[in-house]
Amino acid sequence: MWMLENAFLIPLIPAISFVVILFFGKRYIGADRVHVVGITALSLVWLLSAVAAFQWTQRVENPTPDAVVQIEHHGDDHGDDHGDDHGDDHGDDHGDDHGAAVGDSEGGHGGGHSSPLIRPVISTFSQWWSNAGVDFAVGTFVDGQTVLLLMVVATISLLVHIYSTEYVKGDRRYLHYYAFLSLFTASMLFFVMAQNIIQLIVGWELVGVCSFVLIGHWWEEKPNTDAALKAFLTNRVGDVGLLVGMIVLWGTFQTFDIDAINTLISTNPGAHHLALLVAACCLMAAVASKSGQFPLHTWLPDAMAGPTPVSALIHAATMVVAGVYMIARLYPVFYEGFSIGTSSINLMAFIGGFTALIGAGLAFAQWDIKKVLAYSTVSQLGYMVMALGVGAWTAAMFHLFTHAFFKACLFLGAGSVSHAAHHTFDMREMGGLRKDMPHTYRTFVISSLALAGIFPFAGFWSKDEILLGSLVGQQNGYPLMLIFGCAVALMTAAYMTRVIWYTFHGEFRGHGQPHESPKVMTVPLWILAGMAVVAGAFNLPGPVLEPIGLEGLAHRIQTYAEPSVYLNGLGLSHPDPSLTMALVGLALALSGIVITYLYYWRRRGLHGLTERNRYARTGYKVLENKYYLDHLYNDVVVDTVKRPIAKWANDFNQNVLDRAVNTAGETARDVGRWVYKWIDQGAIDGSVNAAARGADSSGEGLRSIQSGKVQNYGQLLFGAAAVLAIVFVIVV
Amino acid sequence: MVAQNIFFGILSAIVILSALRMVTTRNIVHAALYLVAVLAGLGALYVLLTAEFVATTQVLVYIGAVMVLFLFGIMLTKAPLGNAMEMTGKQWPIAAGVAALLGGVIVYSLVNHFGSDRLVTDGPIYRTADVSDEVFSTYIVPFEAVSVLLLAALIGAIVLARKD
Amino acid sequence: MLLNQFLILGAALFAVGVYGVLARRNGVMVLMSIELMLNAVNINLVVFGVQHGVVSGQVFALFVIAVAAAEVGVGLAIVLLLYRNRTSIDVEDFDLMRG
């Protein structure tokens, strides 16, 4: 378990790589060869992450006694029977422990419950600050959720590093590009293994600033800097929520330690409900900004101004899931705060579902291929948040895992297309690229099918779990979320088919001769596409595996990643797999594809509807203008704040201040005349002259003190000090 | 206790008289030697106060290093040996007055404040090891600052004094 | 022993040092007198350390000694420089700042 205890090495390597590239890259390595450093570092990170993941699975499979949580009795018989109970069956203990809360849902546990509760590996390196009894520590917190993210970040970052050697070749800031890719990777890894909420905040801000830098990578063009600023400022709005939420958490539990907070909540659910509600609402604001949730999602499509590999890494696969990750990490806070177990609708589920819906809607009206993918990301992130909101922790993490691969593949595919087609992302200038770019086409289609949720690709399994989670919920189902989820499943399949039509089919509408990208770009695409096919296998439901005798491999992500040490205390249950739900989801996705196929390929359906029908036109316009949210923020919010203030300030200026100034001026003039005549000429001049004469003569007298001799000054100094001392002695 | 008082009397007499002679003598080398006497007397007083390491440092640093520096200073500035130069300025009465005033105020307030407080003689005795523990734990940062200060003084002295 | 024995000795030494600084014409002598004043402070530090039973007094006395050594080094360098430029170390000769 060495790697789990020394996990700090994993973010340290890219951090060193960042320093090396930025400070020594130009002189000692060569500005156009710095990718060697980055790729080497990332390969190491990938290896170490793989070791960590392997060791974590070992810890779960063959837990050492100190890795297993010994559940103790709480309550009235506390304190006298610790020793006897340690050997008892955990299930019994558990039932005694949390009584009714667990009792209802006990039957629903899918199978992960029988395994022992594995403690996360927490290493604290130093208390770097201590003030008034509050200790600020730094350390690492490694559990299944962490290693899952480690693998995702390391894999995609490594592939993006490789892909970028071709994509940004010859860029004027090649070196800075790689430096900040390294810094981003380091920050993200630091974030996922944060041991306390302070580290969460630090990592959160670090990835934010890397995102800002990389969106504005080509800052010579105004839209790029605007997009970077928009991303940064929108995130600041959420960061306030993050800060306030974390402060509320600290105020409630008097600790920054994530493990301690989660344990305190899960051992005593129900306490501090109000504080947790406030904290959860504040943290939702942070999630909304970082993970592109309604209503703060508007920065994410604009962030596509950055280089495409950056979009794939940061704005699709890793950074934007930081919010989802944070919810999952502090899940007891949200679970208790939003009463996820007992409600049938809550703020988080609603925001997630609504975001998924509007993101999918917006994806139809975009012509920029990257923006379609960006809205798709918004939509899928909404899916994950919705899954967490309905209590389907594993489904959310599973979807995070699969989504990272196929969405990264889609983005890199879009980059490959643009690399071939004169650096445009406008789908109106593409078309027919199927023949010229076979590799890109195939990987893009595979990832699209995965995203759409077609059997047996990765997205099918994870999406199915989310829909199932919404259907079953915890104690109640979440019917509205199920409707949202089903609608989004249909829409996702439809808009991805539209993208494929415009990009790869039909006639080529651009300029020049498109060509396939070199191997260094297509190989990462194929790796990601491969993952998009097989990633679903990591959490297959048991019934699928039973016929082939591999039911032991079912629900691996649930077994390894789920922090059941906290979640069991909350009474979180897992729904049983449902064939009906899977078939319905698949049917929705297929019908989405078929409808769009008929519409574009066969020219069926209502073409030109937007030209003929007023309502359709209005709807399209609303979508095209992104529900007028940007207008809302700029024109309505900013102007209502700005304009009345400006008008009031102007009125105040004209009427009050000007008049006052004028009056004051006139009065001053009159007074001035009188003063000049009587006071100035008479009194002042006389006294000034007298003062001057006095200064002159006293100066002559005092001049002798300024002898220029140090010892005379010393005499004055010590004499004055003595006199002052005498004064003090007398007075005090 | 009596022995300590006797020793204190002898040592303080040596210190005060040597100090007075130091600031009044006309021979600068003699002044330096009187300063040695003052410093040595103070070192003995530190031993009386159980501050053994301070006493050792007093001898090593002051009598060893600082005095050598002074003697070098005296020689390099070709200060006239003997009585060739009037060593005390014409304003010495003012200086004496100021010094007397200052000393008087301090002594007055000391007597006023501490009166006949007795020195705590049964308190803990700190050996060199205790002093070093303190220096290298609580006062490690000041200690490092002093190291830097000494380095700065070294470089500063070289820069100031070298011929170029 | 009285506490004041040591404190008054320190005060007397300090006053003598002040007299030396103010009255002596030779720059080196001025520096030596400053050493007297610093030593007077050291006595106080050590005595109060004993009185309060803490080791900090001795530690600070050591720091003062170290700082005094630095001060002597720089001070003598300045005196040397003065001598080289003005061929005199009589502090009464230096009155460029006279008003």
Coordinates of C-alpha atoms in Angstrom, one line a residue, chain B:
Chain B
M1 CA 26.2 34.6 50.7
V2 CA 28.8 36.8 52.3
A3 CA 31.4 35.5 50.0
Q4 CA 29.3 36.3 47.0
N5 CA 28.8 39.8 48.3
I6 CA 32.5 40.2 48.8
F7 CA 33.2 39.0 45.4
F8 CA 30.5 41.3 44.0
G9 CA 32.1 44.2 45.8
I10 CA 35.6 43.5 44.5
L11 CA 34.4 42.9 40.9
S12 CA 32.1 45.9 40.7
A13 CA 34.8 48.1 42.1
I14 CA 37.2 46.8 39.4
V15 CA 34.6 47.3 36.7
I16 CA 33.5 50.8 37.7
L17 CA 37.0 52.1 38.3
S18 CA 38.4 50.6 35.1
A19 CA 35.5 52.1 33.2
L20 CA 36.1 55.5 34.7
R21 CA 39.8 55.3 33.9
M22 CA 39.0 54.1 30.4
V23 CA 37.0 57.2 29.6
T24 CA 39.5 59.6 31.3
T25 CA 42.9 58.3 30.5
R26 CA 45.0 60.2 28.0
N27 CA 46.6 57.1 26.5
I28 CA 44.5 55.2 24.0
V29 CA 46.3 51.9 24.5
H30 CA 45.8 52.2 28.2
A31 CA 42.1 52.8 27.5
A32 CA 42.0 49.6 25.6
L33 CA 43.6 47.7 28.4
Y34 CA 41.1 49.2 30.9
L35 CA 38.3 48.1 28.7
V36 CA 39.8 44.6 28.9
A37 CA 39.6 44.9 32.7
V38 CA 35.9 46.0 32.5
L39 CA 35.0 43.1 30.2
A40 CA 36.9 40.6 32.3
G41 CA 35.2 41.9 35.4
L42 CA 31.8 41.6 33.8
G43 CA 32.6 38.1 32.7
A44 CA 33.4 37.2 36.3
L45 CA 30.1 38.8 37.4
Y46 CA 28.3 36.6 34.9
V47 CA 29.8 33.5 36.5
L48 CA 28.5 34.9 39.8
L49 CA 25.1 35.0 38.2
T50 CA 25.4 31.4 37.1
A51 CA 25.5 32.4 33.4
E52 CA 28.5 30.4 32.5
F53 CA 28.1 30.3 28.8
V54 CA 27.6 34.1 28.6
A55 CA 30.8 34.5 30.6
T56 CA 32.7 32.2 28.3
T57 CA 31.4 34.0 25.3
Q58 CA 32.2 37.3 26.9
V59 CA 35.8 36.2 27.2
L60 CA 36.1 34.6 23.8
V61 CA 34.3 37.3 21.8
Y62 CA 35.0 40.5 23.6
I63 CA 38.4 39.9 25.1
G64 CA 39.5 37.7 22.3
A65 CA 38.1 39.1 19.1
V66 CA 36.7 42.5 19.7
M67 CA 39.7 43.7 21.6
V68 CA 42.0 42.6 18.8
L69 CA 39.9 44.5 16.4
F70 CA 40.2 47.6 18.6
L71 CA 43.9 47.2 18.8
F72 CA 44.1 46.8 15.0
G73 CA 42.0 49.9 14.7
I74 CA 44.2 51.9 17.0
M75 CA 47.3 50.8 15.1
L76 CA 45.9 51.3 11.6
T77 CA 44.7 54.8 12.4
K78 CA 48.2 55.7 13.7
A79 CA 46.6 57.1 16.8
P80 CA 49.3 59.1 18.6
L81 CA 50.6 57.0 21.4
G82 CA 51.2 58.7 24.7
N83 CA 49.9 62.2 25.5
A84 CA 50.5 63.8 22.1
M85 CA 46.8 64.5 21.5
E86 CA 44.2 65.8 23.9
M87 CA 41.8 62.8 24.2
T88 CA 38.9 64.6 25.8
G89 CA 37.0 67.3 24.1
K90 CA 36.4 70.8 25.4
Q91 CA 32.7 70.1 26.0
W92 CA 33.4 67.4 28.6
P93 CA 31.5 69.2 31.3
I94 CA 28.3 69.1 29.3
A95 CA 28.9 65.4 28.6
A96 CA 29.5 64.7 32.2
G97 CA 26.4 66.6 33.1
V98 CA 24.3 64.7 30.7
A99 CA 25.8 61.4 31.8
A100 CA 25.2 62.2 35.4
L101 CA 21.6 63.3 34.7
L102 CA 20.9 60.1 32.8
G103 CA 22.6 57.8 35.4
G104 CA 20.9 59.7 38.2
V105 CA 17.4 59.2 36.6
I106 CA 18.0 55.5 36.1
V107 CA 19.4 54.9 39.5
Y108 CA 16.6 56.9 41.1
S109 CA 13.9 54.9 39.3
L110 CA 15.7 51.6 40.1
V111 CA 15.8 52.4 43.7
N112 CA 12.3 53.7 43.6
H113 CA 11.0 50.6 41.9
F114 CA 13.0 47.6 43.1
G115 CA 13.9 49.1 46.5
S116 CA 15.4 46.3 48.5
D117 CA 14.2 43.3 46.4
R118 CA 16.4 40.4 46.9
L119 CA 18.0 38.6 44.0
V120 CA 16.4 35.1 43.5
T121 CA 19.3 32.8 44.3
D122 CA 17.4 29.5 44.5
G123 CA 16.0 29.6 41.0
P124 CA 16.8 27.2 38.3
I125 CA 20.4 27.1 37.0
Y126 CA 20.7 27.1 33.3
R127 CA 23.7 25.2 31.9
T128 CA 25.2 25.6 28.5
A129 CA 23.1 22.8 27.2
D130 CA 19.9 24.6 28.2
V131 CA 21.0 27.8 26.6
S132 CA 21.8 25.9 23.3
D133 CA 18.4 24.1 23.5
E134 CA 16.7 27.5 23.7
V135 CA 18.8 29.1 21.0
F136 CA 18.2 26.3 18.6
S137 CA 14.5 25.9 19.3
T138 CA 12.6 28.9 20.4
Y139 CA 15.1 31.5 19.1
I140 CA 16.2 29.7 15.9
V141 CA 14.8 32.4 13.6
P142 CA 16.6 35.3 15.5
F143 CA 19.7 33.1 15.5
E144 CA 19.6 32.8 11.8
A145 CA 18.9 36.5 11.5
V146 CA 22.0 37.2 13.6
S147 CA 24.0 34.9 11.3
V148 CA 22.9 36.9 8.3
L149 CA 23.6 40.1 10.1
L150 CA 27.2 39.0 10.9
L151 CA 27.7 38.0 7.3
A152 CA 26.4 41.4 6.2
A153 CA 28.7 43.1 8.7
L154 CA 31.6 41.1 7.4
I155 CA 31.0 42.0 3.8
G156 CA 30.2 45.6 4.7
A157 CA 33.4 46.0 6.7
I158 CA 35.4 44.6 3.8
V159 CA 33.7 46.8 1.3
L160 CA 34.2 49.9 3.5
A161 CA 37.8 49.3 4.5
R162 CA 39.4 47.9 1.4
K163 CA 41.7 50.1 -0.7
D164 CA 40.8 50.4 -4.3

